[in-house]
Amino acid sequence: MAGAPLIAFENVSKRYGAESPPALDDVSIEIAPGAFVAIVGQSGSGKSTLLGLINRLIDPSAGVVRFEGEDVQRVDPIGLRRRIGYVFQDVGLFPHMTLAENIAITPRLIGWDMTRRKGRADELLDLVQLPPADFRDRFPAELSGGQRQRAGVARALAVQPHVILMDEPFGALDLRTRDALSRDYRKLHDALGLTTVMITHDVIEAVLLADRIAVIHEGKIAAYGTPHDLMRDQANPDVRALMDMPRRQAERLTALMRKGSA
Ligand code: ADP
Ligand code: MG
């Protein structure tokens, strides 16, 4: 990989208990600045553990996680989390706060005054296509699932982090909403020059969205490559099994389209 990685795992393991098998097992992986990386793998394979190690929600049992070259264990976690936005599957908006207040939580914590917070909230609402005049004073209960996720993305971007971590952000949404949101998010990633690490259950989403896909299996990185590389990989049984479904769907659709135009 050319240039210094933004995020690097060096032989990282994580054990939650002395008796249990490692949730992550000797993982080494590098993420380049500006990359959009999808993490895919079965439930319990260690995806959320991997993500949490980046912003020190979780501490490694062995190995080193580096952010901009620094061992994250030596970095102030609060400062680190300001540089790294996080989007959760359940969003976690506070129900008694308006959307603008929810989005401006971190700005308030770091002492921005009201005028600046309001300006930033409106800017972010615009960015995620929730027109501020209509949305700034709404409460979370007055939003659809997709709108809530947009608000979650806005909140994660509040203090201009360069990195966004997402743990199955769109998993609970219906297909069309998910498709619209993930495409809009990819545009934001490109426009803002972000680095994104996104966990997804959906291999097709990963293939269509990401520059690189990391396949994780029982705490190990089974593969790490471009969607193109992984689609063509016939040697690795874990990868083949995972890519088989999108490949067959694509083939079936292509065949159908041909028939339609014949
Ligand atoms: P995924 O996100 O891929 O579903 P996780 O990283 O959440 O996987 O979990 C990996 C393994 O670590 C699982 O076996 C899970 O039960 C275990 N694990 C995760 N978090 C904890 C925790 N806080 N305490 C104990 N075990 C945990
Ligand atoms: Mg998880």
XYZ file of C-alpha atoms and ligand atoms in Angstrom:
290
model
C 0.000 0.000 0.000
C 1.461 3.374 -1.008
C 1.922 6.023 1.686
C 1.435 5.774 5.424
C -1.734 4.031 6.562
C -4.232 6.099 8.550
C -5.207 3.113 10.679
C -2.980 0.088 11.243
C -3.490 -3.105 13.251
C -0.244 -4.852 14.121
C -0.740 -8.421 15.381
C -3.770 -7.415 17.415
C -5.605 -9.937 19.569
C -8.535 -9.427 21.883
C -9.725 -11.861 24.531
C -12.735 -10.942 26.633
C -12.040 -13.740 29.135
C -9.178 -16.097 29.963
C -11.350 -19.113 29.112
C -13.037 -17.849 25.960
C -11.493 -18.109 22.490
C -10.057 -14.823 21.205
C -12.627 -12.484 19.623
C -9.774 -11.217 17.451
C -6.770 -13.393 16.759
C -3.464 -11.862 15.600
C -4.999 -9.414 13.157
C -2.799 -7.182 10.997
C -4.481 -4.815 8.579
C -3.847 -1.338 7.166
C -6.400 1.253 6.111
C -5.236 4.004 3.767
C -6.362 7.613 4.157
C -9.483 8.230 2.090
C -10.384 4.552 1.820
C -13.913 3.213 2.179
C -13.527 -0.189 3.821
C -16.383 -2.600 4.443
C -16.045 -5.287 7.104
C -18.125 -8.384 6.454
C -18.397 -11.664 8.306
C -20.777 -13.811 10.289
C -22.330 -12.738 13.537
C -19.808 -13.174 16.353
C -16.790 -13.153 14.031
C -15.234 -10.088 15.702
C -16.389 -7.178 13.509
C -17.581 -4.860 16.288
C -14.490 -5.721 18.333
C -12.284 -4.640 15.436
C -14.145 -1.340 15.103
C -14.098 -0.613 18.849
C -10.345 -1.085 18.997
C -9.868 1.841 16.602
C -11.392 4.497 18.864
C -10.500 2.762 22.141
C -13.974 1.680 23.106
C -12.102 -1.631 23.488
C -8.492 -2.211 24.549
C -6.381 -4.898 22.842
C -5.060 -7.912 24.782
C -1.974 -7.988 22.550
C -0.572 -6.055 19.615
C -0.780 -2.408 18.651
C -3.509 -0.355 16.977
C -2.174 2.817 15.351
C -4.115 5.894 14.320
C -2.109 8.370 12.227
C 0.964 6.403 13.268
C 0.354 6.740 17.016
C -0.370 3.802 19.318
C -3.963 4.555 20.348
C -3.201 3.273 23.861
C -0.965 6.327 24.269
C -3.523 8.819 22.939
C -6.131 10.608 25.049
C -9.340 8.667 24.284
C -11.585 11.750 24.388
C -9.448 13.559 21.815
C -9.273 10.402 19.747
C -13.068 10.023 19.678
C -13.427 13.623 18.535
C -11.284 12.822 15.521
C -13.282 9.663 14.801
C -17.050 9.826 14.284
C -19.121 6.762 15.174
C -22.515 5.744 13.774
C -24.418 3.010 15.585
C -27.085 0.743 14.165
C -29.686 1.970 16.673
C -28.466 5.608 16.273
C -29.084 6.368 19.969
C -30.616 9.830 19.630
C -31.826 11.261 22.952
C -35.647 11.229 22.822
C -36.149 14.425 24.869
C -33.823 16.502 22.699
C -34.609 18.058 19.323
C -32.713 16.961 16.263
C -30.572 20.108 16.294
C -29.706 19.540 19.968
C -28.895 15.876 19.345
C -26.620 16.737 16.446
C -24.828 19.424 18.473
C -24.066 17.237 21.509
C -20.317 17.082 20.914
C -20.047 20.769 19.946
C -21.793 21.617 23.227
C -19.463 19.313 25.185
C -16.446 21.110 23.801
C -17.883 24.521 24.596
C -19.241 25.942 21.333
C -21.742 28.745 22.010
C -25.411 28.474 21.048
C -25.154 30.503 17.838
C -22.292 28.428 16.511
C -24.033 25.181 17.485
C -27.251 26.187 15.732
C -25.364 27.189 12.603
C -23.476 23.903 12.548
C -26.643 21.852 13.151
C -28.374 23.529 10.193
C -25.319 22.979 8.002
C -25.239 19.287 8.910
C -28.986 18.815 8.430
C -28.553 20.265 4.943
C -25.647 17.935 4.290
C -27.678 14.809 5.099
C -30.701 16.135 3.190
C -33.003 16.844 6.112
C -34.112 20.438 5.332
C -33.312 22.329 8.558
C -36.439 24.521 8.568
C -38.553 21.367 8.671
C -36.326 19.135 10.800
C -34.265 21.114 13.322
C -36.980 21.263 16.001
C -38.336 17.746 15.560
C -37.896 15.068 18.199
C -36.497 11.631 17.268
C -39.955 10.042 17.616
C -41.135 12.299 14.777
C -38.727 10.741 12.265
C -38.714 7.673 10.040
C -35.964 5.079 10.476
C -34.070 6.422 7.479
C -34.322 10.010 8.719
C -32.992 8.905 12.107
C -29.981 7.303 10.450
C -29.353 10.493 8.484
C -29.403 12.363 11.800
C -26.946 9.812 13.206
C -24.571 10.501 10.314
C -24.961 14.266 10.847
C -24.162 13.890 14.540
C -21.068 11.785 13.810
C -19.811 14.541 11.477
C -20.480 17.398 13.924
C -16.895 18.352 14.791
C -15.451 17.466 11.391
C -13.751 14.139 12.061
C -11.690 12.695 9.235
C -12.717 9.154 10.004
C -16.163 7.626 10.340
C -16.766 4.205 11.867
C -20.149 2.623 11.244
C -21.485 -0.522 12.880
C -24.221 -1.851 10.597
C -25.642 1.630 10.174
C -28.364 0.799 7.678
C -29.063 -2.819 8.647
C -32.492 -2.226 10.158
C -33.874 -0.239 7.220
C -35.942 -1.428 4.280
C -34.004 -2.100 1.082
C -34.850 1.057 -0.848
C -34.156 3.368 2.082
C -30.908 1.539 2.718
C -29.859 1.869 -0.907
C -30.617 5.612 -0.998
C -28.849 6.228 2.284
C -25.769 4.217 1.492
C -25.351 5.920 -1.878
C -25.821 9.347 -0.309
C -23.314 8.442 2.370
C -20.771 7.321 -0.219
C -21.122 10.746 -1.906
C -20.474 12.450 1.442
C -17.439 10.245 2.001
C -16.025 11.353 -1.353
C -16.995 15.026 -1.053
C -15.613 15.426 2.486
C -12.528 13.301 1.886
C -13.430 10.951 4.740
C -11.973 7.590 5.624
C -14.792 5.175 6.392
C -14.828 1.757 8.040
C -18.297 0.253 7.810
C -19.509 -3.060 9.154
C -22.290 -4.559 7.095
C -24.182 -7.833 7.006
C -24.926 -7.213 3.378
C -22.234 -8.426 0.999
C -23.912 -6.745 -1.960
C -23.849 -3.421 -0.121
C -20.139 -3.977 0.564
C -19.404 -4.821 -3.080
C -21.293 -1.818 -4.436
C -20.059 0.706 -1.890
C -16.571 -0.061 -0.684
C -13.094 0.358 -2.170
C -11.880 -2.581 -0.111
C -13.580 -5.382 1.741
C -12.180 -7.158 4.781
C -13.681 -10.585 5.332
C -13.437 -11.646 8.941
C -13.890 -15.229 10.054
C -13.583 -16.472 13.636
C -11.459 -13.520 14.684
C -9.082 -13.650 11.720
C -8.914 -11.630 8.519
C -9.797 -14.252 5.905
C -9.331 -11.820 3.009
C -8.734 -8.136 2.354
C -9.037 -6.808 -1.153
C -11.009 -4.811 -3.671
C -14.542 -6.019 -4.470
C -13.197 -7.038 -7.883
C -10.416 -9.152 -6.329
C -12.800 -10.860 -3.934
C -15.405 -11.590 -6.601
C -12.720 -13.371 -8.618
C -11.122 -15.214 -5.706
C -11.874 -18.906 -6.191
C -9.116 -20.243 -3.948
C -10.311 -19.090 -0.558
C -13.391 -21.119 0.497
C -14.582 -18.476 3.030
C -14.465 -15.778 0.383
C -16.017 -17.961 -2.286
C -18.933 -18.867 -0.052
C -19.526 -15.211 0.773
C -19.260 -13.927 -2.801
C -21.263 -16.731 -4.343
C -24.640 -15.159 -3.645
C -23.972 -11.699 -5.135
C -22.260 -13.328 -8.102
C -25.212 -15.623 -8.812
C -27.681 -12.749 -8.397
C -25.696 -10.583 -10.799
C -25.555 -13.400 -13.338
C -29.279 -14.047 -13.077
C -30.097 -10.353 -13.457
C -27.800 -10.009 -16.460
C -29.463 -13.013 -18.094
C -32.907 -11.525 -17.432
C -31.946 -8.154 -18.894
C -30.612 -9.842 -22.040
C -33.839 -11.773 -22.442
C -35.850 -8.576 -22.009
C -33.997 -6.755 -24.769
C -33.895 -9.695 -27.234
P -19.597 -9.344 15.562
O -19.661 -7.849 15.655
O -18.895 -9.836 14.332
O -20.933 -9.978 15.687
P -18.223 -9.159 18.128
O -16.953 -8.450 17.875
O -19.325 -8.400 18.744
O -18.692 -9.881 16.769
O -17.922 -10.424 19.061
C -16.875 -11.348 18.813
C -16.866 -12.367 19.939
O -16.539 -11.734 21.174
C -18.209 -13.053 20.155
O -17.971 -14.398 20.514
C -18.807 -12.285 21.309
O -19.658 -13.100 22.064
C -17.574 -11.917 22.127
N -17.763 -10.636 22.838
C -18.016 -9.438 22.260
N -18.113 -8.464 23.199
C -17.922 -9.072 24.395
C -17.890 -8.613 25.747
N -18.065 -7.321 26.047
N -17.673 -9.538 26.724
C -17.470 -10.820 26.414
N -17.474 -11.334 25.170
C -17.699 -10.467 24.160
Mg -21.302 -6.582 15.864
